[in-house]
Short mmCIF file of N, CA and C in Angstrom, two decimals:
data_model
loop_
_atom_site.label_atom_id
_atom_site.label_comp_id
_atom_site.label_asym_id
_atom_site.label_seq_id
_atom_site.Cartn_x
_atom_site.Cartn_y
_atom_site.Cartn_z
N MET C 1 209.93 252.67 4.04
CA MET C 1 210.45 251.80 3.03
C MET C 1 210.77 252.48 1.62
N GLN C 2 209.84 253.11 1.29
CA GLN C 2 210.33 254.11 -0.38
C GLN C 2 211.57 254.89 -0.01
N ASP C 3 211.81 255.32 0.94
CA ASP C 3 212.86 256.11 1.10
C ASP C 3 213.87 255.31 1.09
N ILE C 4 214.20 253.92 1.47
CA ILE C 4 215.30 253.23 1.51
C ILE C 4 215.60 252.49 0.00
N CYS C 5 214.69 252.48 -0.56
CA CYS C 5 214.29 251.57 -1.84
C CYS C 5 214.87 253.00 -2.93
N ALA C 6 214.14 254.12 -2.74
CA ALA C 6 215.06 255.14 -3.20
C ALA C 6 216.33 255.67 -3.24
N ALA C 7 216.99 255.60 -1.97
CA ALA C 7 218.44 255.85 -1.71
C ALA C 7 219.02 254.91 -2.27
N ALA C 8 218.69 253.05 -2.31
CA ALA C 8 219.33 252.26 -2.99
C ALA C 8 219.17 252.32 -4.72
N ALA C 9 218.39 252.82 -5.12
CA ALA C 9 217.90 252.91 -6.52
C ALA C 9 217.31 251.76 -7.04
N ILE C 10 216.64 250.98 -6.38
CA ILE C 10 215.79 249.53 -6.40
C ILE C 10 214.29 249.86 -6.48
N ALA C 11 213.58 249.01 -7.01
CA ALA C 11 212.13 248.81 -6.75
C ALA C 11 211.73 248.31 -5.45
N PRO C 12 210.65 248.36 -5.11
CA PRO C 12 210.20 247.91 -3.83
C PRO C 12 210.28 246.40 -4.02
N ARG C 13 209.65 245.62 -5.57
CA ARG C 13 209.88 244.75 -5.59
C ARG C 13 211.17 243.73 -5.17
N THR C 14 212.11 244.60 -5.85
CA THR C 14 213.00 244.05 -5.61
C THR C 14 214.05 244.01 -4.12
N PHE C 15 213.31 244.84 -3.44
CA PHE C 15 213.68 244.88 -1.94
C PHE C 15 213.09 243.52 -1.15
N HIS C 16 211.67 243.49 -1.48
CA HIS C 16 211.32 242.56 -0.97
C HIS C 16 211.85 240.97 -1.32
N ARG C 17 212.42 241.03 -2.48
CA ARG C 17 212.90 239.92 -2.98
C ARG C 17 214.29 239.38 -1.96
N TYR C 18 214.75 240.25 -1.01
CA TYR C 18 215.82 240.12 0.02
C TYR C 18 215.56 240.26 1.13
N PHE C 19 214.28 241.17 1.54
CA PHE C 19 214.02 241.56 2.66
C PHE C 19 212.76 241.52 2.52
N ALA C 20 212.15 240.59 4.02
CA ALA C 20 210.81 240.43 4.05
C ALA C 20 210.10 241.95 4.68
N ALA C 21 210.88 242.63 5.04
CA ALA C 21 210.46 244.27 5.98
C ALA C 21 211.57 245.05 6.20
N LYS C 22 211.53 246.25 6.36
CA LYS C 22 212.55 247.09 6.40
C LYS C 22 213.41 246.86 8.09
N GLU C 23 212.71 246.22 8.87
CA GLU C 23 213.36 245.77 10.08
C GLU C 23 214.55 244.72 9.63
N ASP C 24 214.32 243.89 8.87
CA ASP C 24 215.41 242.75 8.36
C ASP C 24 216.41 243.50 7.57
N VAL C 25 216.50 244.74 7.08
CA VAL C 25 217.71 245.57 6.80
C VAL C 25 218.56 245.87 7.47
N VAL C 26 218.12 246.50 8.62
CA VAL C 26 218.64 246.58 10.08
C VAL C 26 219.22 245.38 10.66
N ALA C 27 218.75 244.51 10.76
CA ALA C 27 218.67 243.17 11.61
C ALA C 27 219.66 242.37 10.62
N GLU C 28 219.74 242.48 9.55
CA GLU C 28 220.95 241.75 8.61
C GLU C 28 222.32 241.65 9.38
N PRO C 29 222.95 242.73 9.47
CA PRO C 29 224.38 242.55 9.40
C PRO C 29 224.63 242.33 11.03
N VAL C 30 223.48 242.65 12.03
CA VAL C 30 223.79 242.26 13.49
C VAL C 30 223.49 240.50 13.41
N ARG C 31 222.76 239.91 12.52
CA ARG C 31 223.02 238.68 12.31
C ARG C 31 224.36 237.94 11.83
N ARG C 32 224.76 238.59 11.02
CA ARG C 32 225.92 238.47 10.34
C ARG C 32 227.14 238.53 11.73
N MET C 33 227.03 239.69 12.48
CA MET C 33 228.18 239.74 13.67
C MET C 33 227.99 238.57 14.66
N THR C 34 226.57 238.18 14.79
CA THR C 34 226.50 237.52 15.52
C THR C 34 226.81 235.94 15.24
N ALA C 35 226.79 235.56 13.89
CA ALA C 35 227.25 234.44 13.13
C ALA C 35 228.51 234.43 13.22
N LEU C 36 229.37 235.53 12.97
CA LEU C 36 230.95 235.38 13.10
C LEU C 36 231.55 235.25 14.30
N ALA C 37 230.54 235.70 15.51
CA ALA C 37 231.16 235.41 16.74
C ALA C 37 231.04 233.93 17.18
N HIS C 38 229.92 233.47 16.73
CA HIS C 38 229.71 232.19 16.81
C HIS C 38 230.45 231.01 16.47
N GLU C 39 230.76 231.28 14.92
CA GLU C 39 231.88 230.69 14.38
C GLU C 39 233.28 231.00 14.81
N ARG C 40 233.65 232.00 15.25
CA ARG C 40 234.88 232.05 15.94
C ARG C 40 235.29 231.53 17.22
N ILE C 41 233.99 231.49 18.02
CA ILE C 41 234.12 230.69 19.16
C ILE C 41 233.95 229.33 19.27
N ALA C 42 233.29 228.67 17.96
CA ALA C 42 233.27 227.13 17.82
C ALA C 42 234.77 226.72 17.20
N ALA C 43 235.16 227.65 16.46
CA ALA C 43 236.89 227.27 15.91
C ALA C 43 238.17 227.42 16.74
N ALA C 44 237.68 227.83 18.03
CA ALA C 44 238.96 228.36 18.98
C ALA C 44 239.51 226.82 19.18
N PRO C 45 240.65 227.18 19.21
CA PRO C 45 241.73 225.80 19.84
C PRO C 45 240.84 225.58 21.36
N PRO C 46 240.96 223.97 21.54
CA PRO C 46 240.50 223.62 22.83
C PRO C 46 241.73 223.99 24.05
N GLY C 47 241.30 224.19 25.14
CA GLY C 47 242.00 225.06 26.18
C GLY C 47 242.33 226.39 26.08
N THR C 48 242.05 226.95 25.18
CA THR C 48 242.06 228.86 25.00
C THR C 48 241.21 229.26 25.83
N PRO C 49 241.59 230.04 27.06
CA PRO C 49 240.50 230.73 27.87
C PRO C 49 239.70 231.53 27.37
N ASP C 50 238.40 231.47 28.05
CA ASP C 50 237.33 232.10 27.40
C ASP C 50 237.33 233.51 27.24
N ALA C 51 237.96 234.30 28.45
CA ALA C 51 238.31 235.62 27.78
C ALA C 51 239.25 236.02 26.57
N GLU C 52 239.98 234.91 26.37
CA GLU C 52 240.97 235.10 24.65
C GLU C 52 240.13 234.93 23.78
N VAL C 53 239.02 233.51 23.89
CA VAL C 53 238.27 233.35 22.60
C VAL C 53 237.17 234.30 22.25
N LEU C 54 236.74 235.01 23.52
CA LEU C 54 235.75 235.99 23.41
C LEU C 54 236.45 237.54 22.76
N ARG C 55 237.66 237.58 23.20
CA ARG C 55 238.46 238.60 22.65
C ARG C 55 238.38 238.51 21.38
N GLU C 56 238.98 237.40 20.69
CA GLU C 56 239.45 237.27 19.19
C GLU C 56 238.00 237.26 18.50
N ALA C 57 236.79 236.78 19.03
CA ALA C 57 235.54 236.69 18.49
C ALA C 57 234.98 238.52 18.28
N MET C 58 235.57 239.15 19.24
CA MET C 58 235.15 240.41 19.22
C MET C 58 235.95 241.37 18.00
N LEU C 59 237.32 240.68 18.15
CA LEU C 59 238.22 241.55 17.18
C LEU C 59 237.65 241.08 15.96
N ALA C 60 237.09 239.75 15.40
CA ALA C 60 236.68 239.45 14.09
C ALA C 60 235.17 240.43 13.97
N VAL C 61 234.40 240.67 15.03
CA VAL C 61 233.31 241.55 14.78
C VAL C 61 233.86 242.67 14.48
N GLY C 62 234.45 243.30 14.98
CA GLY C 62 235.00 244.88 14.66
C GLY C 62 235.98 244.99 13.30
N ARG C 63 236.37 243.83 13.25
CA ARG C 63 236.93 244.18 11.56
C ARG C 63 235.95 244.00 10.57
N PHE C 64 234.67 243.38 11.08
CA PHE C 64 233.14 243.20 10.13
C PHE C 64 232.91 244.46 10.24
N VAL C 65 232.72 245.10 11.27
CA VAL C 65 232.57 246.51 11.14
C VAL C 65 233.29 247.77 10.62
N ILE C 66 234.49 247.42 10.61
CA ILE C 66 235.33 248.21 9.43
C ILE C 66 235.03 248.13 8.21
N ASP C 67 234.90 246.98 7.78
CA ASP C 67 234.82 246.73 6.27
C ASP C 67 233.40 246.83 5.85
N HIS C 68 232.58 247.39 7.01
CA HIS C 68 230.86 247.78 6.59
C HIS C 68 230.77 249.14 7.23
N ARG C 69 231.46 249.58 7.38
CA ARG C 69 231.34 250.93 8.36
C ARG C 69 230.27 251.96 7.53
N GLU C 70 230.47 252.12 5.93
CA GLU C 70 229.58 253.01 5.59
C GLU C 70 228.09 252.52 5.92
N LEU C 71 227.89 251.11 5.41
CA LEU C 71 226.51 250.62 5.44
C LEU C 71 225.95 250.84 7.11
N LEU C 72 226.86 250.44 8.01
CA LEU C 72 226.61 250.50 9.38
C LEU C 72 225.99 251.93 9.92
N THR C 73 226.91 252.65 9.63
CA THR C 73 226.70 254.24 9.62
C THR C 73 225.26 254.71 9.11
N ALA C 74 225.00 254.15 8.13
CA ALA C 74 223.92 254.63 7.21
C ALA C 74 222.81 253.86 8.02
N LEU C 75 222.91 252.68 8.40
CA LEU C 75 221.79 251.91 9.15
C LEU C 75 221.53 252.35 10.48
N ARG C 76 221.99 252.83 10.94
CA ARG C 76 222.18 253.46 12.17
C ARG C 76 221.31 254.64 12.04
N THR C 77 221.66 255.64 10.96
CA THR C 77 220.74 256.75 10.84
C THR C 77 219.53 256.31 10.75
N VAL C 78 219.10 255.65 9.82
CA VAL C 78 217.85 255.08 9.45
C VAL C 78 217.50 254.55 10.90
N ALA C 79 218.02 253.70 11.77
CA ALA C 79 217.24 253.09 13.26
C ALA C 79 217.22 254.52 13.92
N ARG C 80 217.68 255.13 13.79
CA ARG C 80 217.60 256.49 14.85
C ARG C 80 216.42 257.30 14.58
N GLU C 81 216.25 257.49 13.32
CA GLU C 81 215.35 258.35 12.70
C GLU C 81 213.65 257.73 12.65
N SER C 82 213.82 256.61 12.79
CA SER C 82 212.87 255.87 13.09
C SER C 82 212.16 255.60 14.01
N ALA C 83 211.13 255.75 14.35
CA ALA C 83 210.50 255.17 16.01
C ALA C 83 210.37 254.03 16.15
N HIS C 84 209.98 253.26 15.01
CA HIS C 84 210.05 251.70 14.98
C HIS C 84 210.88 250.97 15.24
N LEU C 85 212.09 251.46 14.64
CA LEU C 85 213.61 250.43 14.66
C LEU C 85 214.56 251.00 15.77
N ARG C 86 214.33 252.14 16.53
CA ARG C 86 214.74 253.00 17.39
C ARG C 86 215.60 252.06 18.39
N GLY C 87 215.20 251.18 18.96
CA GLY C 87 215.48 249.89 19.88
C GLY C 87 216.69 248.88 19.08
N THR C 88 216.74 249.23 18.06
CA THR C 88 217.63 248.11 17.41
C THR C 88 219.30 248.27 18.15
N GLN C 89 219.90 247.04 18.14
CA GLN C 89 221.23 247.34 18.75
C GLN C 89 222.21 246.87 17.90
N PRO C 90 223.38 247.48 18.24
CA PRO C 90 224.46 247.15 17.43
C PRO C 90 225.25 245.71 17.71
N GLY C 91 226.10 244.88 16.76
CA GLY C 91 226.83 244.09 17.21
C GLY C 91 225.98 242.74 17.47
N VAL C 92 226.37 242.14 18.63
CA VAL C 92 225.81 240.87 18.83
C VAL C 92 224.45 241.20 19.85
N ARG C 93 223.17 240.76 19.82
CA ARG C 93 221.71 241.07 20.39
C ARG C 93 222.24 240.63 21.79
N PRO C 94 221.33 240.96 22.52
CA PRO C 94 221.63 240.96 24.14
C PRO C 94 221.09 239.45 24.14
N ASP C 95 219.95 239.21 23.25
CA ASP C 95 219.69 237.72 24.04
C ASP C 95 220.65 236.46 23.39
N GLU C 96 221.52 237.10 22.40
CA GLU C 96 222.43 236.18 21.70
C GLU C 96 223.73 235.58 23.12
N GLU C 97 223.54 236.80 24.02
CA GLU C 97 224.77 236.75 25.00
C GLU C 97 224.76 235.10 25.81
N HIS C 98 223.45 235.02 26.09
CA HIS C 98 223.43 233.09 26.47
C HIS C 98 223.88 232.44 25.87
N THR C 99 223.44 232.60 24.76
CA THR C 99 223.56 231.65 23.68
C THR C 99 225.62 231.38 23.67
N ILE C 100 226.06 232.60 23.59
CA ILE C 100 227.24 232.83 23.70
C ILE C 100 228.28 231.80 24.84
N ALA C 101 227.68 232.48 25.74
CA ALA C 101 227.95 231.63 27.10
C ALA C 101 227.96 230.16 27.10
N GLU C 102 226.88 229.65 26.34
CA GLU C 102 226.43 228.29 26.39
C GLU C 102 227.79 227.66 25.11
N LEU C 103 227.80 228.35 24.27
CA LEU C 103 228.94 228.09 23.28
C LEU C 103 230.38 227.90 24.13
N LEU C 104 230.50 228.95 24.84
CA LEU C 104 232.05 228.72 25.61
C LEU C 104 231.95 227.50 26.74
N ARG C 105 230.64 227.00 27.06
CA ARG C 105 230.66 226.41 28.07
C ARG C 105 231.01 224.80 27.47
N THR C 106 230.06 224.82 26.32
CA THR C 106 230.00 223.22 25.81
C THR C 106 231.63 223.21 24.89
N ARG C 107 232.42 223.99 24.81
CA ARG C 107 233.65 224.19 24.37
C ARG C 107 234.90 223.56 25.02
N THR C 108 234.34 223.88 26.23
CA THR C 108 235.42 223.42 27.66
C THR C 108 234.87 222.57 28.31
N GLU C 109 233.71 221.98 28.45
CA GLU C 109 233.24 221.04 29.52
C GLU C 109 233.34 219.73 28.41
N GLN C 110 233.19 218.33 29.21
CA GLN C 110 232.98 217.10 28.79
C GLN C 110 231.36 216.78 28.71
N PRO C 111 231.15 216.24 27.48
CA PRO C 111 229.87 216.22 27.31
C PRO C 111 229.22 215.06 28.38
N ARG C 112 227.93 215.33 28.94
CA ARG C 112 227.14 214.59 29.98
C ARG C 112 227.16 213.40 29.77
N ALA C 113 227.18 212.50 30.61
CA ALA C 113 226.71 211.10 30.52
C ALA C 113 225.55 210.62 29.98
N THR C 114 225.20 209.34 29.30
CA THR C 114 224.00 209.46 29.04
C THR C 114 223.58 208.20 30.01
N THR C 115 221.92 208.14 30.02
CA THR C 115 221.57 207.32 31.18
C THR C 115 220.32 206.56 30.22
N THR C 116 219.99 205.42 30.84
CA THR C 116 218.67 205.09 29.75
C THR C 116 217.53 205.79 30.81
N GLU C 117 216.69 205.94 29.72
CA GLU C 117 215.20 206.11 30.16
C GLU C 117 214.38 204.97 30.49
N PRO C 118 213.75 205.60 31.85
CA PRO C 118 213.09 204.71 32.67
C PRO C 118 212.03 204.32 31.71
N GLY C 119 211.50 203.09 31.29
CA GLY C 119 209.98 202.63 30.57
C GLY C 119 210.64 202.41 29.17
N ALA C 120 211.93 202.48 29.08
CA ALA C 120 212.71 202.08 27.43
C ALA C 120 213.95 201.55 27.85
N PRO C 121 213.85 200.69 28.14
CA PRO C 121 215.29 199.83 28.48
C PRO C 121 216.24 199.60 27.33
N GLY C 122 217.52 200.40 27.75
CA GLY C 122 218.54 200.48 26.70
C GLY C 122 218.54 201.55 25.67
N SER C 123 217.50 202.78 25.82
CA SER C 123 217.50 203.80 24.76
C SER C 123 218.22 204.90 25.77
N PRO C 124 219.40 205.39 24.99
CA PRO C 124 220.51 206.24 25.53
C PRO C 124 219.47 207.88 25.70
N ARG C 125 219.66 208.22 26.53
CA ARG C 125 219.18 209.78 26.70
C ARG C 125 220.20 210.62 27.42
N THR C 126 220.52 211.87 27.02
CA THR C 126 221.50 212.73 27.59
C THR C 126 221.03 213.63 28.33
N HIS C 127 221.27 214.14 29.41
CA HIS C 127 221.10 214.90 30.54
C HIS C 127 220.94 216.19 30.03
N SER C 128 219.86 217.09 30.02
CA SER C 128 220.22 218.53 29.61
C SER C 128 220.84 218.87 30.80
N PRO C 129 222.12 219.89 30.15
CA PRO C 129 223.28 220.70 31.18
C PRO C 129 222.20 221.64 32.11
N HIS C 130 222.59 221.57 33.28
CA HIS C 130 221.70 222.50 34.43
C HIS C 130 222.92 223.44 34.97
N PRO C 131 222.46 224.50 34.95
CA PRO C 131 223.53 225.90 35.58
C PRO C 131 224.40 225.42 36.19
N ARG C 132 225.39 225.71 36.42
CA ARG C 132 226.50 225.38 37.63
C ARG C 132 226.93 226.51 38.19
N PRO C 133 227.37 226.63 39.40
CA PRO C 133 227.96 227.64 40.20
C PRO C 133 228.60 228.67 39.62
N GLY C 134 229.25 228.23 38.44
CA GLY C 134 230.58 229.09 37.86
C GLY C 134 229.91 229.58 36.45
N ASP C 135 228.97 229.33 36.07
CA ASP C 135 227.94 229.75 34.97
C ASP C 135 227.86 231.13 34.93
N TRP C 136 227.63 231.72 35.94
CA TRP C 136 227.44 233.59 36.10
C TRP C 136 228.58 233.91 35.76
N ARG C 137 229.70 233.61 36.27
CA ARG C 137 230.98 234.05 35.94
C ARG C 137 231.14 234.41 34.28
N ARG C 138 230.88 233.07 33.75
CA ARG C 138 231.03 233.28 31.93
C ARG C 138 229.66 233.95 31.73
N ARG C 139 228.66 234.22 32.33
CA ARG C 139 227.80 235.01 31.66
C ARG C 139 228.07 236.32 31.66
N LEU C 140 228.63 236.57 32.88
CA LEU C 140 229.44 238.19 33.21
C LEU C 140 230.35 238.35 32.22
N LEU C 141 231.18 237.46 31.94
CA LEU C 141 232.45 238.05 31.10
C LEU C 141 231.55 238.08 29.50
N VAL C 142 230.95 237.41 29.18
CA VAL C 142 230.08 237.49 27.98
C VAL C 142 229.40 238.92 27.92
N GLY C 143 228.71 239.18 29.04
CA GLY C 143 227.97 240.31 29.22
C GLY C 143 228.69 241.79 28.93
N CYS C 144 229.77 241.70 29.78
CA CYS C 144 230.94 242.76 29.50
C CYS C 144 231.57 242.91 28.59
N THR C 145 231.88 241.83 27.53
CA THR C 145 232.54 241.74 26.52
C THR C 145 231.64 242.33 25.65
N VAL C 146 230.72 241.82 25.52
CA VAL C 146 229.71 242.76 24.21
C VAL C 146 229.33 244.14 24.44
N ALA C 147 229.14 244.40 25.98
CA ALA C 147 229.34 245.66 26.38
C ALA C 147 230.24 246.71 25.62
N ALA C 148 231.34 245.82 26.25
CA ALA C 148 233.02 246.73 25.31
C ALA C 148 232.40 247.03 23.97
N LEU C 149 232.25 245.78 23.25
CA LEU C 149 232.32 246.15 21.71
C LEU C 149 231.01 247.13 21.43
N ARG C 150 230.12 247.26 22.44
CA ARG C 150 229.44 248.38 21.99
C ARG C 150 229.68 249.55 21.95
N ILE C 151 230.42 249.84 23.11
CA ILE C 151 231.01 251.32 23.38
C ILE C 151 231.84 251.49 22.23
N TRP C 152 233.05 250.56 21.84
CA TRP C 152 233.78 250.71 20.62
C TRP C 152 232.85 250.92 19.47
N TYR C 153 231.96 250.23 19.02
CA TYR C 153 231.03 250.40 17.85
C TYR C 153 230.56 252.07 18.12
N ASP C 154 229.80 252.51 18.87
CA ASP C 154 229.73 253.79 19.13
C ASP C 154 230.58 255.10 18.96
N GLU C 155 231.88 254.41 19.67
CA GLU C 155 233.20 255.35 19.20
C GLU C 155 233.51 255.30 17.78
N TYR C 156 233.74 254.24 17.31
CA TYR C 156 234.34 254.02 15.77
C TYR C 156 233.21 254.68 14.87
N LEU C 157 231.89 254.71 15.13
CA LEU C 157 230.92 255.28 14.12
C LEU C 157 230.76 256.75 14.35
N ARG C 158 231.22 257.31 15.25
CA ARG C 158 231.14 258.77 15.60
C ARG C 158 232.55 259.27 15.38
N ALA C 159 233.58 258.71 15.23
CA ALA C 159 234.73 259.86 15.21
C ALA C 159 235.93 258.50 14.16
N ASP C 160 236.61 259.08 13.66
CA ASP C 160 237.65 258.68 12.99
C ASP C 160 239.22 258.62 14.14
N LEU C 161 239.00 256.65 14.39
CA LEU C 161 240.00 256.62 15.37
C LEU C 161 241.39 256.02 14.46
N ASP C 162 242.37 256.56 15.14
CA ASP C 162 243.69 256.14 14.47
C ASP C 162 243.69 254.75 14.12
N ASP C 163 243.70 254.00 15.09
CA ASP C 163 243.76 252.48 14.82
C ASP C 163 242.55 251.61 15.55
N PRO C 164 241.38 251.71 14.64
CA PRO C 164 240.52 251.09 15.50
C PRO C 164 240.21 249.98 15.89
N ILE C 165 241.22 248.89 15.41
CA ILE C 165 241.37 247.27 16.38
C ILE C 165 242.05 247.73 17.38
N ALA C 166 243.21 248.32 17.42
CA ALA C 166 244.10 248.48 18.59
C ALA C 166 242.83 249.26 19.29
N HIS C 167 242.34 250.08 19.41
CA HIS C 167 241.25 250.62 20.36
C HIS C 167 240.37 249.72 20.87
N LEU C 168 239.87 248.85 20.10
CA LEU C 168 238.93 247.67 20.59
C LEU C 168 239.77 246.62 21.53
N ASP C 169 240.78 246.66 20.97
CA ASP C 169 241.59 245.32 21.88
C ASP C 169 241.77 246.18 23.23
N GLU C 170 241.97 247.40 22.96
CA GLU C 170 242.22 247.77 24.64
C GLU C 170 241.45 247.92 25.28
N ILE C 171 239.91 248.32 24.81
CA ILE C 171 239.07 248.00 25.68
C ILE C 171 238.42 246.78 26.09
N LEU C 172 238.41 245.77 24.99
CA LEU C 172 238.39 244.39 25.38
C LEU C 172 239.36 243.77 26.48
N ARG C 173 240.86 244.28 26.37
CA ARG C 173 241.42 243.85 27.75
C ARG C 173 241.45 244.57 28.70
N ALA C 174 240.66 245.90 28.98
CA ALA C 174 240.32 246.43 30.10
C ALA C 174 238.98 245.61 30.92
N VAL C 175 237.97 245.03 30.04
CA VAL C 175 237.00 243.97 30.61
C VAL C 175 237.63 242.88 31.10
N HIS C 176 238.56 242.48 30.14
CA HIS C 176 239.35 240.96 30.82
C HIS C 176 240.38 241.01 31.61
N ILE C 177 240.08 241.53 32.90
CA ILE C 177 241.43 241.60 33.89
C ILE C 177 241.47 240.85 34.80
N GLU C 178 242.43 240.37 35.31
CA GLU C 178 242.71 239.46 36.53
C GLU C 178 241.74 239.62 37.44
N PRO C 179 241.32 238.43 37.80
CA PRO C 179 240.48 238.62 39.45
C PRO C 179 241.11 239.12 40.41
N GLY C 180 240.82 240.40 41.19
CA GLY C 180 241.12 241.14 42.19
C GLY C 180 241.89 242.50 41.83
N ARG C 181 241.92 242.61 40.66
CA ARG C 181 242.49 243.53 39.93
C ARG C 181 241.09 244.69 39.77
N LEU C 182 241.26 245.89 39.98
CA LEU C 182 240.33 246.76 40.04
C LEU C 182 240.52 247.21 38.33
N LEU C 183 239.04 247.53 37.84
CA LEU C 183 239.32 247.94 36.36
C LEU C 183 239.57 249.44 36.13
N VAL C 184 239.05 250.28 37.33
CA VAL C 184 240.04 251.51 36.76
C VAL C 184 240.94 251.96 37.80
#
């Protein structure tokens, strides 16, 4: 942490005013990227296919990465050099993939009917959603889309790409193929 404070030319007290621990420094951009993806999904027009909603959300995350390349490159170096931070993932955290799949599901499905709770006449209760047969497809789409973002992220931070957003879009479109077509 002393190295971080020295590099940023701030006192440890100032650092702790913004971050509880050094892990929070690395995690903050990931939280921002995840929030950006959630916002884009929630704002997508009704009827937009899931693949298109995810593509647009990941393109927004890609623009964030481009705008913050220097910071993300430095944080990546810190994470790789620290045994404690080595497992930090870029972009959308793997545990958020289920949440993103749920966001997609809730934007396309009608709300569940309410029922009356036994023992409490007249009090409405909403059934919790149960996994449906098609949910695995949505989760697979999310997982593949997030993996595509990670591949692009790695390529983008390692090399100068002529048009990074076009390259991200190409990778995302490779994931979002029509059923029955082979990826390669």
